[in-house]
Amino acid sequence: QQQVKQSPQSLIVQKGGISIINCAYENTAFDYFPWYQQFPGKGPALLIAIRPDVSEKKEGRFTISFNKSAKQFSLHIMDSQPGDSATYFCAASTSGSARQLTFGSGTQLTVLP
Amino acid sequence: SAVISQKPSRDICQRGTSLTIQCQVDSQVTMMFWYRQQPGQSLTLIATANQGSEATYESGFVIDKFPISRPNLTFSTLTVSNMSPEDSSIYLCSVEAIRVGKTEAFFGQGTRLTVV
């Protein structure tokens, strides 16, 4: 499996602030880039996903920015809330879908009240 | 969408024994996958469970250690064989299903395995 590098490992943000998590990849065959949110004791749940034909996708407070030439993508959480405190994983696949995902190392986000 | 039930949710097992984890989906799905998440780590794909044929394993994972069954389109099992403490992990079942016209991966809540 090709690697997906994620940073930072942990992030602390004040309530109302912007949380930004970054991922970089090498395999140019990746064509599907989802972000997952995981709470303790639960399986990951899809937050938002993007394909390389667009540079940005927004769903509510969550935005993916995608830079194909730099092979980077990032998750922005606007107006961060304590309920957003969780572990976030970026992922990628070469199938154009959610099959056989390669995950980043995860970012533990803490939003302070 | 798909709702996935995994059993057991957690177990503590003796070294050298085997544990079979069950994954039940509430709808028929073509693609089912098994992932491993070591404590505080990311998820690593173990194998794709193929209905009616042998599972497809990723590099570093072998059938003798992680035999997988997929008897139908809603059910799969993963067995962790001859366990050692290094097998202590969370094992997650995942399926590809359609929600709001798009395919996405759904995950079970995981099976937390501790080998002593």
mmCIF file of C-alpha atoms in Angstrom, chain B:
data_model
loop_
_atom_site.group_PDB
_atom_site.id
_atom_site.type_symbol
_atom_site.label_atom_id
_atom_site.label_comp_id
_atom_site.label_asym_id
_atom_site.label_seq_id
_atom_site.Cartn_x
_atom_site.Cartn_y
_atom_site.Cartn_z
ATOM 1 C CA SER B 1 -26.203 3.229 3.745
ATOM 2 C CA ALA B 2 -25.227 0.135 5.700
ATOM 3 C CA VAL B 3 -25.392 -0.804 9.351
ATOM 4 C CA ILE B 4 -22.657 -3.174 10.434
ATOM 5 C CA SER B 5 -22.703 -5.343 13.533
ATOM 6 C CA GLN B 6 -19.510 -6.898 14.783
ATOM 7 C CA LYS B 7 -19.220 -9.597 17.400
ATOM 8 C CA PRO B 8 -17.627 -9.767 19.856
ATOM 9 C CA SER B 9 -17.064 -6.117 20.682
ATOM 10 C CA ARG B 10 -14.062 -7.042 22.795
ATOM 11 C CA ASP B 11 -12.271 -10.117 24.069
ATOM 12 C CA ILE B 12 -9.271 -11.120 26.106
ATOM 13 C CA CYS B 13 -7.623 -14.271 24.778
ATOM 14 C CA GLN B 14 -4.802 -16.531 25.771
ATOM 15 C CA ARG B 15 -1.678 -16.727 23.687
ATOM 16 C CA GLY B 16 -1.792 -19.584 21.170
ATOM 17 C CA THR B 17 -5.580 -19.658 20.833
ATOM 18 C CA SER B 18 -7.762 -18.407 17.971
ATOM 19 C CA LEU B 19 -10.635 -15.953 17.856
ATOM 20 C CA THR B 20 -13.282 -15.627 15.170
ATOM 21 C CA ILE B 21 -14.846 -12.217 14.634
ATOM 22 C CA GLN B 22 -18.207 -11.950 12.930
ATOM 23 C CA CYS B 23 -19.424 -9.128 10.712
ATOM 24 C CA GLN B 24 -23.100 -8.850 9.790
ATOM 25 C CA VAL B 25 -24.439 -6.192 7.426
ATOM 26 C CA ASP B 26 -28.080 -5.163 7.219
ATOM 27 C CA SER B 27 -28.085 -5.177 3.408
ATOM 28 C CA GLN B 28 -26.398 -7.067 0.608
ATOM 29 C CA VAL B 29 -23.038 -5.589 -0.307
ATOM 30 C CA THR B 30 -20.516 -6.581 -2.919
ATOM 31 C CA MET B 31 -17.364 -5.435 -1.202
ATOM 32 C CA MET B 32 -16.365 -6.276 2.375
ATOM 33 C CA PHE B 33 -13.023 -5.543 3.955
ATOM 34 C CA TRP B 34 -11.156 -6.266 7.164
ATOM 35 C CA TYR B 35 -8.856 -3.673 8.751
ATOM 36 C CA ARG B 36 -6.573 -3.718 11.768
ATOM 37 C CA GLN B 37 -6.048 -0.693 14.000
ATOM 38 C CA GLN B 38 -3.231 -1.109 16.491
ATOM 39 C CA PRO B 39 -3.516 0.934 19.706
ATOM 40 C CA GLY B 40 -3.301 4.632 18.917
ATOM 41 C CA GLN B 41 -2.398 3.895 15.322
ATOM 42 C CA SER B 42 -3.941 4.143 11.897
ATOM 43 C CA LEU B 43 -5.970 1.539 10.064
ATOM 44 C CA THR B 44 -4.286 -1.051 7.878
ATOM 45 C CA LEU B 45 -6.151 -3.132 5.340
ATOM 46 C CA ILE B 46 -5.810 -6.853 6.038
ATOM 47 C CA ALA B 47 -7.824 -8.294 3.177
ATOM 48 C CA THR B 48 -10.811 -8.029 0.891
ATOM 49 C CA ALA B 49 -13.429 -10.665 1.640
ATOM 50 C CA ASN B 50 -14.706 -12.031 -1.657
ATOM 51 C CA GLN B 51 -18.037 -13.772 -1.800
ATOM 52 C CA GLY B 52 -17.677 -17.249 -3.248
ATOM 53 C CA SER B 53 -13.907 -17.195 -3.542
ATOM 54 C CA GLU B 54 -10.781 -16.883 -1.454
ATOM 55 C CA ALA B 55 -10.042 -13.567 0.206
ATOM 56 C CA THR B 56 -7.455 -11.231 -1.273
ATOM 57 C CA TYR B 57 -4.745 -10.438 1.264
ATOM 58 C CA GLU B 58 -2.566 -7.351 1.480
ATOM 59 C CA SER B 59 1.188 -7.505 1.825
ATOM 60 C CA GLY B 60 2.182 -8.699 5.268
ATOM 61 C CA PHE B 61 -1.004 -10.663 5.920
ATOM 62 C CA VAL B 62 -1.472 -14.352 5.145
ATOM 63 C CA ILE B 63 -4.402 -16.709 5.033
ATOM 64 C CA ASP B 64 -2.970 -19.129 7.595
ATOM 65 C CA LYS B 65 -2.860 -16.366 10.201
ATOM 66 C CA PHE B 66 -6.061 -14.530 9.218
ATOM 67 C CA PRO B 67 -8.464 -16.937 7.520
ATOM 68 C CA ILE B 68 -11.570 -15.192 6.203
ATOM 69 C CA SER B 69 -14.945 -16.548 5.212
ATOM 70 C CA ARG B 70 -17.615 -14.825 3.112
ATOM 71 C CA PRO B 71 -20.498 -17.255 2.714
ATOM 72 C CA ASN B 72 -22.989 -14.672 1.410
ATOM 73 C CA LEU B 73 -23.441 -10.974 0.623
ATOM 74 C CA THR B 74 -24.267 -9.923 4.194
ATOM 75 C CA PHE B 75 -21.831 -11.854 6.379
ATOM 76 C CA SER B 76 -18.116 -12.421 6.846
ATOM 77 C CA THR B 77 -15.800 -13.759 9.518
ATOM 78 C CA LEU B 78 -12.171 -13.050 10.302
ATOM 79 C CA THR B 79 -10.210 -15.509 12.422
ATOM 80 C CA VAL B 80 -7.049 -14.467 14.205
ATOM 81 C CA SER B 81 -5.115 -17.721 14.584
ATOM 82 C CA ASN B 82 -2.429 -18.819 17.004
ATOM 83 C CA MET B 83 -2.546 -15.439 18.704
ATOM 84 C CA SER B 84 0.379 -13.645 20.293
ATOM 85 C CA PRO B 85 0.422 -10.360 22.247
ATOM 86 C CA GLU B 86 1.431 -8.584 19.007
ATOM 87 C CA ASP B 87 -2.047 -9.371 17.649
ATOM 88 C CA SER B 88 -3.618 -7.129 20.276
ATOM 89 C CA SER B 89 -5.492 -4.605 18.156
ATOM 90 C CA ILE B 90 -8.878 -3.393 17.099
ATOM 91 C CA TYR B 91 -10.194 -5.334 14.126
ATOM 92 C CA LEU B 92 -12.735 -3.532 11.953
ATOM 93 C CA CYS B 93 -15.102 -4.780 9.307
ATOM 94 C CA SER B 94 -15.896 -2.382 6.484
ATOM 95 C CA VAL B 95 -18.261 -2.455 3.542
ATOM 96 C CA GLU B 96 -18.693 -0.344 0.463
ATOM 97 C CA ALA B 97 -22.274 0.820 0.089
ATOM 98 C CA ILE B 98 -24.261 3.581 -1.511
ATOM 99 C CA ARG B 99 -25.553 6.595 0.357
ATOM 100 C CA VAL B 100 -27.222 9.563 -1.335
ATOM 101 C CA GLY B 101 -26.209 8.178 -4.699
ATOM 102 C CA LYS B 102 -22.510 7.870 -3.873
ATOM 103 C CA THR B 103 -20.452 4.938 -2.716
ATOM 104 C CA GLU B 104 -18.655 5.220 0.577
ATOM 105 C CA ALA B 105 -17.067 2.968 3.175
ATOM 106 C CA PHE B 106 -18.978 2.103 6.320
ATOM 107 C CA PHE B 107 -17.243 0.643 9.350
ATOM 108 C CA GLY B 108 -18.361 -1.538 12.189
ATOM 109 C CA GLN B 109 -17.626 -0.473 15.741
ATOM 110 C CA GLY B 110 -14.656 -2.811 15.862
ATOM 111 C CA THR B 111 -13.541 -5.750 17.968
ATOM 112 C CA ARG B 112 -10.972 -4.859 20.615
ATOM 113 C CA LEU B 113 -8.717 -7.875 21.057
ATOM 114 C CA THR B 114 -6.245 -8.245 23.898
ATOM 115 C CA VAL B 115 -3.913 -11.239 23.879
ATOM 116 C CA VAL B 116 -2.316 -12.188 27.185
#
